[in-house]
Amino acid sequence: MEKVTITSKDLVSVPRAAKELGVHFTTVYRWIKRGDIHPFTIGTQVFITATDLKALKKGRAKHQ
């Protein structure tokens, strides 16, 4: 198994990601459930990577 190192700068909370994307936080959780986004869970907090957030922003900008 490959070891991955992630810092707090690499992670974005679901509510913050939703705000930056202009969607409701439940939409982000739906994307996670569908497998569109791969989450990181620390305790009870769910995060996505800043890279995934950036890709989502880029993808949404193309469709608008």
Short mmCIF file of N, CA, C and O in Angstrom, two decimals:
data_model
loop_
_atom_site.label_atom_id
_atom_site.label_comp_id
_atom_site.label_asym_id
_atom_site.label_seq_id
_atom_site.Cartn_x
_atom_site.Cartn_y
_atom_site.Cartn_z
N MET A 1 0.84 -1.18 0.00
CA MET A 1 0.00 0.00 0.00
C MET A 1 0.89 1.25 0.00
O MET A 1 1.86 1.32 0.73
N GLU A 2 0.53 2.21 -0.80
CA GLU A 2 1.31 3.44 -0.93
C GLU A 2 0.97 4.42 0.18
O GLU A 2 -0.19 4.62 0.52
N LYS A 3 2.00 5.03 0.75
CA LYS A 3 1.79 6.03 1.80
C LYS A 3 1.60 7.40 1.16
O LYS A 3 2.35 7.79 0.27
N VAL A 4 0.57 8.11 1.61
CA VAL A 4 0.25 9.43 1.09
C VAL A 4 0.33 10.43 2.24
O VAL A 4 -0.20 10.17 3.32
N THR A 5 1.00 11.55 2.00
CA THR A 5 1.09 12.59 3.02
C THR A 5 0.25 13.78 2.58
O THR A 5 0.41 14.28 1.47
N ILE A 6 -0.63 14.21 3.47
CA ILE A 6 -1.51 15.34 3.17
C ILE A 6 -1.37 16.34 4.31
O ILE A 6 -1.38 15.96 5.47
N THR A 7 -1.30 17.62 3.96
CA THR A 7 -1.25 18.66 4.98
C THR A 7 -2.60 19.36 5.03
O THR A 7 -3.44 19.20 4.14
N SER A 8 -2.79 20.16 6.07
CA SER A 8 -4.06 20.88 6.22
C SER A 8 -4.30 21.85 5.07
O SER A 8 -5.44 22.17 4.75
N LYS A 9 -3.23 22.32 4.43
CA LYS A 9 -3.40 23.23 3.28
C LYS A 9 -3.96 22.51 2.07
O LYS A 9 -4.51 23.13 1.17
N ASP A 10 -3.82 21.17 2.04
CA ASP A 10 -4.30 20.37 0.92
C ASP A 10 -5.78 20.02 1.03
O ASP A 10 -6.35 19.51 0.08
N LEU A 11 -6.39 20.27 2.21
CA LEU A 11 -7.76 19.84 2.45
C LEU A 11 -8.71 21.02 2.61
O LEU A 11 -8.35 22.05 3.15
N VAL A 12 -9.93 20.83 2.12
CA VAL A 12 -10.98 21.84 2.21
C VAL A 12 -12.22 21.16 2.79
O VAL A 12 -12.60 20.07 2.34
N SER A 13 -12.85 21.79 3.77
CA SER A 13 -14.06 21.21 4.35
C SER A 13 -15.19 21.24 3.33
O SER A 13 -15.19 22.05 2.40
N VAL A 14 -16.13 20.35 3.50
CA VAL A 14 -17.28 20.29 2.58
C VAL A 14 -18.05 21.61 2.58
O VAL A 14 -18.37 22.13 1.50
N PRO A 15 -18.37 22.21 3.74
CA PRO A 15 -19.09 23.48 3.69
C PRO A 15 -18.31 24.59 2.95
O PRO A 15 -18.89 25.35 2.19
N ARG A 16 -17.00 24.65 3.18
CA ARG A 16 -16.19 25.66 2.48
C ARG A 16 -16.16 25.39 0.97
O ARG A 16 -16.28 26.31 0.16
N ALA A 17 -16.01 24.13 0.59
CA ALA A 17 -16.00 23.78 -0.83
C ALA A 17 -17.33 24.16 -1.48
O ALA A 17 -17.35 24.73 -2.57
N ALA A 18 -18.43 23.87 -0.79
CA ALA A 18 -19.76 24.21 -1.31
C ALA A 18 -19.89 25.71 -1.52
O ALA A 18 -20.39 26.17 -2.55
N LYS A 19 -19.41 26.48 -0.55
CA LYS A 19 -19.49 27.94 -0.65
C LYS A 19 -18.68 28.43 -1.85
O LYS A 19 -19.15 29.27 -2.62
N GLU A 20 -17.47 27.89 -2.02
CA GLU A 20 -16.63 28.33 -3.13
C GLU A 20 -17.20 27.91 -4.48
O GLU A 20 -16.98 28.58 -5.48
N LEU A 21 -17.96 26.81 -4.50
CA LEU A 21 -18.56 26.33 -5.75
C LEU A 21 -19.94 26.94 -6.01
O LEU A 21 -20.49 26.79 -7.09
N GLY A 22 -20.50 27.59 -5.00
CA GLY A 22 -21.82 28.19 -5.16
C GLY A 22 -22.95 27.17 -5.15
O GLY A 22 -23.95 27.36 -5.82
N VAL A 23 -22.74 26.07 -4.40
CA VAL A 23 -23.77 25.04 -4.29
C VAL A 23 -24.04 24.78 -2.82
O VAL A 23 -23.29 25.20 -1.95
N HIS A 24 -25.12 24.06 -2.53
CA HIS A 24 -25.44 23.68 -1.16
C HIS A 24 -24.51 22.55 -0.74
O HIS A 24 -24.09 21.73 -1.57
N PHE A 25 -24.18 22.48 0.55
CA PHE A 25 -23.24 21.46 1.01
C PHE A 25 -23.75 20.04 0.75
O PHE A 25 -22.96 19.12 0.54
N THR A 26 -25.07 19.86 0.69
CA THR A 26 -25.58 18.52 0.41
C THR A 26 -25.26 18.09 -1.02
O THR A 26 -25.14 16.89 -1.28
N THR A 27 -25.11 19.05 -1.91
CA THR A 27 -24.71 18.73 -3.28
C THR A 27 -23.30 18.14 -3.29
O THR A 27 -23.04 17.16 -4.00
N VAL A 28 -22.41 18.71 -2.51
CA VAL A 28 -21.04 18.18 -2.43
C VAL A 28 -21.08 16.77 -1.86
O VAL A 28 -20.40 15.87 -2.37
N TYR A 29 -21.87 16.54 -0.81
CA TYR A 29 -22.00 15.19 -0.27
C TYR A 29 -22.57 14.22 -1.31
O TYR A 29 -22.19 13.05 -1.36
N ARG A 30 -23.49 14.68 -2.13
CA ARG A 30 -24.05 13.84 -3.20
C ARG A 30 -22.96 13.45 -4.20
O ARG A 30 -22.88 12.29 -4.64
N TRP A 31 -22.11 14.41 -4.57
CA TRP A 31 -21.01 14.12 -5.48
C TRP A 31 -20.05 13.11 -4.87
O TRP A 31 -19.54 12.24 -5.57
N ILE A 32 -19.83 13.22 -3.55
CA ILE A 32 -18.97 12.26 -2.86
C ILE A 32 -19.62 10.87 -2.92
O ILE A 32 -18.96 9.88 -3.25
N LYS A 33 -20.90 10.79 -2.63
CA LYS A 33 -21.62 9.51 -2.62
C LYS A 33 -21.60 8.85 -4.01
O LYS A 33 -21.47 7.64 -4.13
N ARG A 34 -21.70 9.67 -5.07
CA ARG A 34 -21.66 9.16 -6.44
C ARG A 34 -20.27 8.72 -6.87
O ARG A 34 -20.10 8.06 -7.88
N GLY A 35 -19.26 9.17 -6.11
CA GLY A 35 -17.89 8.82 -6.47
C GLY A 35 -17.20 9.85 -7.33
O GLY A 35 -16.10 9.63 -7.84
N ASP A 36 -17.84 11.00 -7.52
CA ASP A 36 -17.25 12.08 -8.32
C ASP A 36 -16.09 12.75 -7.58
O ASP A 36 -15.20 13.31 -8.21
N ILE A 37 -16.14 12.71 -6.26
CA ILE A 37 -15.11 13.31 -5.41
C ILE A 37 -14.70 12.25 -4.39
O ILE A 37 -15.55 11.54 -3.86
N HIS A 38 -13.41 12.17 -4.12
CA HIS A 38 -12.91 11.22 -3.13
C HIS A 38 -12.61 11.97 -1.84
O HIS A 38 -11.71 12.81 -1.81
N PRO A 39 -13.37 11.68 -0.78
CA PRO A 39 -13.22 12.42 0.47
C PRO A 39 -12.11 11.88 1.38
O PRO A 39 -11.65 10.75 1.22
N PHE A 40 -11.70 12.71 2.29
CA PHE A 40 -10.81 12.34 3.39
C PHE A 40 -11.59 12.62 4.66
O PHE A 40 -12.16 13.70 4.81
N THR A 41 -11.62 11.66 5.55
CA THR A 41 -12.34 11.83 6.81
C THR A 41 -11.34 11.83 7.95
O THR A 41 -10.50 10.94 8.04
N ILE A 42 -11.42 12.86 8.78
CA ILE A 42 -10.61 12.95 9.98
C ILE A 42 -11.59 13.10 11.13
O ILE A 42 -12.27 14.13 11.24
N GLY A 43 -11.68 12.05 11.94
CA GLY A 43 -12.70 12.03 12.99
C GLY A 43 -14.06 12.01 12.33
O GLY A 43 -14.36 11.12 11.55
N THR A 44 -14.87 13.02 12.62
CA THR A 44 -16.20 13.12 12.00
C THR A 44 -16.24 14.17 10.89
O THR A 44 -17.27 14.35 10.26
N GLN A 45 -15.12 14.83 10.65
CA GLN A 45 -15.06 15.88 9.62
C GLN A 45 -14.74 15.27 8.26
O GLN A 45 -13.88 14.38 8.15
N VAL A 46 -15.42 15.74 7.22
CA VAL A 46 -15.18 15.26 5.86
C VAL A 46 -14.54 16.40 5.07
O VAL A 46 -15.01 17.54 5.11
N PHE A 47 -13.49 16.06 4.34
CA PHE A 47 -12.75 17.04 3.55
C PHE A 47 -12.58 16.53 2.13
O PHE A 47 -12.65 15.32 1.88
N ILE A 48 -12.33 17.46 1.21
CA ILE A 48 -11.90 17.10 -0.13
C ILE A 48 -10.57 17.81 -0.36
O ILE A 48 -10.23 18.75 0.35
N THR A 49 -9.84 17.34 -1.34
CA THR A 49 -8.55 17.97 -1.59
C THR A 49 -8.74 19.29 -2.33
O THR A 49 -9.71 19.49 -3.06
N ALA A 50 -7.79 20.18 -2.12
CA ALA A 50 -7.81 21.46 -2.83
C ALA A 50 -7.71 21.23 -4.33
O ALA A 50 -8.30 21.98 -5.13
N THR A 51 -7.02 20.17 -4.74
CA THR A 51 -6.90 19.82 -6.16
C THR A 51 -8.26 19.45 -6.73
O THR A 51 -8.62 19.89 -7.84
N ASP A 52 -9.03 18.63 -6.00
CA ASP A 52 -10.38 18.28 -6.46
C ASP A 52 -11.27 19.51 -6.54
O ASP A 52 -12.05 19.66 -7.49
N LEU A 53 -11.15 20.40 -5.56
CA LEU A 53 -11.95 21.63 -5.57
C LEU A 53 -11.61 22.46 -6.79
O LEU A 53 -12.51 22.96 -7.49
N LYS A 54 -10.34 22.59 -7.08
CA LYS A 54 -9.91 23.37 -8.25
C LYS A 54 -10.46 22.76 -9.54
O LYS A 54 -10.94 23.48 -10.42
N ALA A 55 -10.41 21.44 -9.65
CA ALA A 55 -10.93 20.77 -10.84
C ALA A 55 -12.44 20.96 -10.96
O ALA A 55 -12.95 21.17 -12.07
N LEU A 56 -13.14 20.88 -9.84
CA LEU A 56 -14.59 21.11 -9.87
C LEU A 56 -14.91 22.53 -10.31
O LEU A 56 -15.84 22.74 -11.10
N LYS A 57 -14.17 23.49 -9.81
CA LYS A 57 -14.38 24.89 -10.21
C LYS A 57 -14.18 25.05 -11.71
O LYS A 57 -14.97 25.70 -12.39
N LYS A 58 -13.12 24.44 -12.22
CA LYS A 58 -12.81 24.55 -13.65
C LYS A 58 -13.91 23.91 -14.47
O LYS A 58 -14.37 24.47 -15.47
N GLY A 59 -14.36 22.72 -14.04
CA GLY A 59 -15.42 22.02 -14.75
C GLY A 59 -16.74 22.77 -14.74
O GLY A 59 -17.45 22.82 -15.74
N ARG A 60 -17.06 23.38 -13.60
CA ARG A 60 -18.31 24.16 -13.51
C ARG A 60 -18.23 25.42 -14.35
O ARG A 60 -19.22 25.85 -14.92
N ALA A 61 -17.06 26.03 -14.43
CA ALA A 61 -16.89 27.25 -15.22
C ALA A 61 -17.11 26.96 -16.70
O ALA A 61 -17.66 27.80 -17.42
N LYS A 62 -16.71 25.79 -17.17
CA LYS A 62 -16.90 25.41 -18.57
C LYS A 62 -18.37 25.27 -18.92
O LYS A 62 -18.79 25.56 -20.03
N HIS A 63 -19.19 24.83 -17.94
CA HIS A 63 -20.62 24.59 -18.20
C HIS A 63 -21.48 25.82 -18.02
O HIS A 63 -22.67 25.78 -18.25
N GLN A 64 -20.88 26.92 -17.57
CA GLN A 64 -21.70 28.11 -17.34
C GLN A 64 -21.50 29.13 -18.40
O GLN A 64 -20.71 29.16 -19.22
#
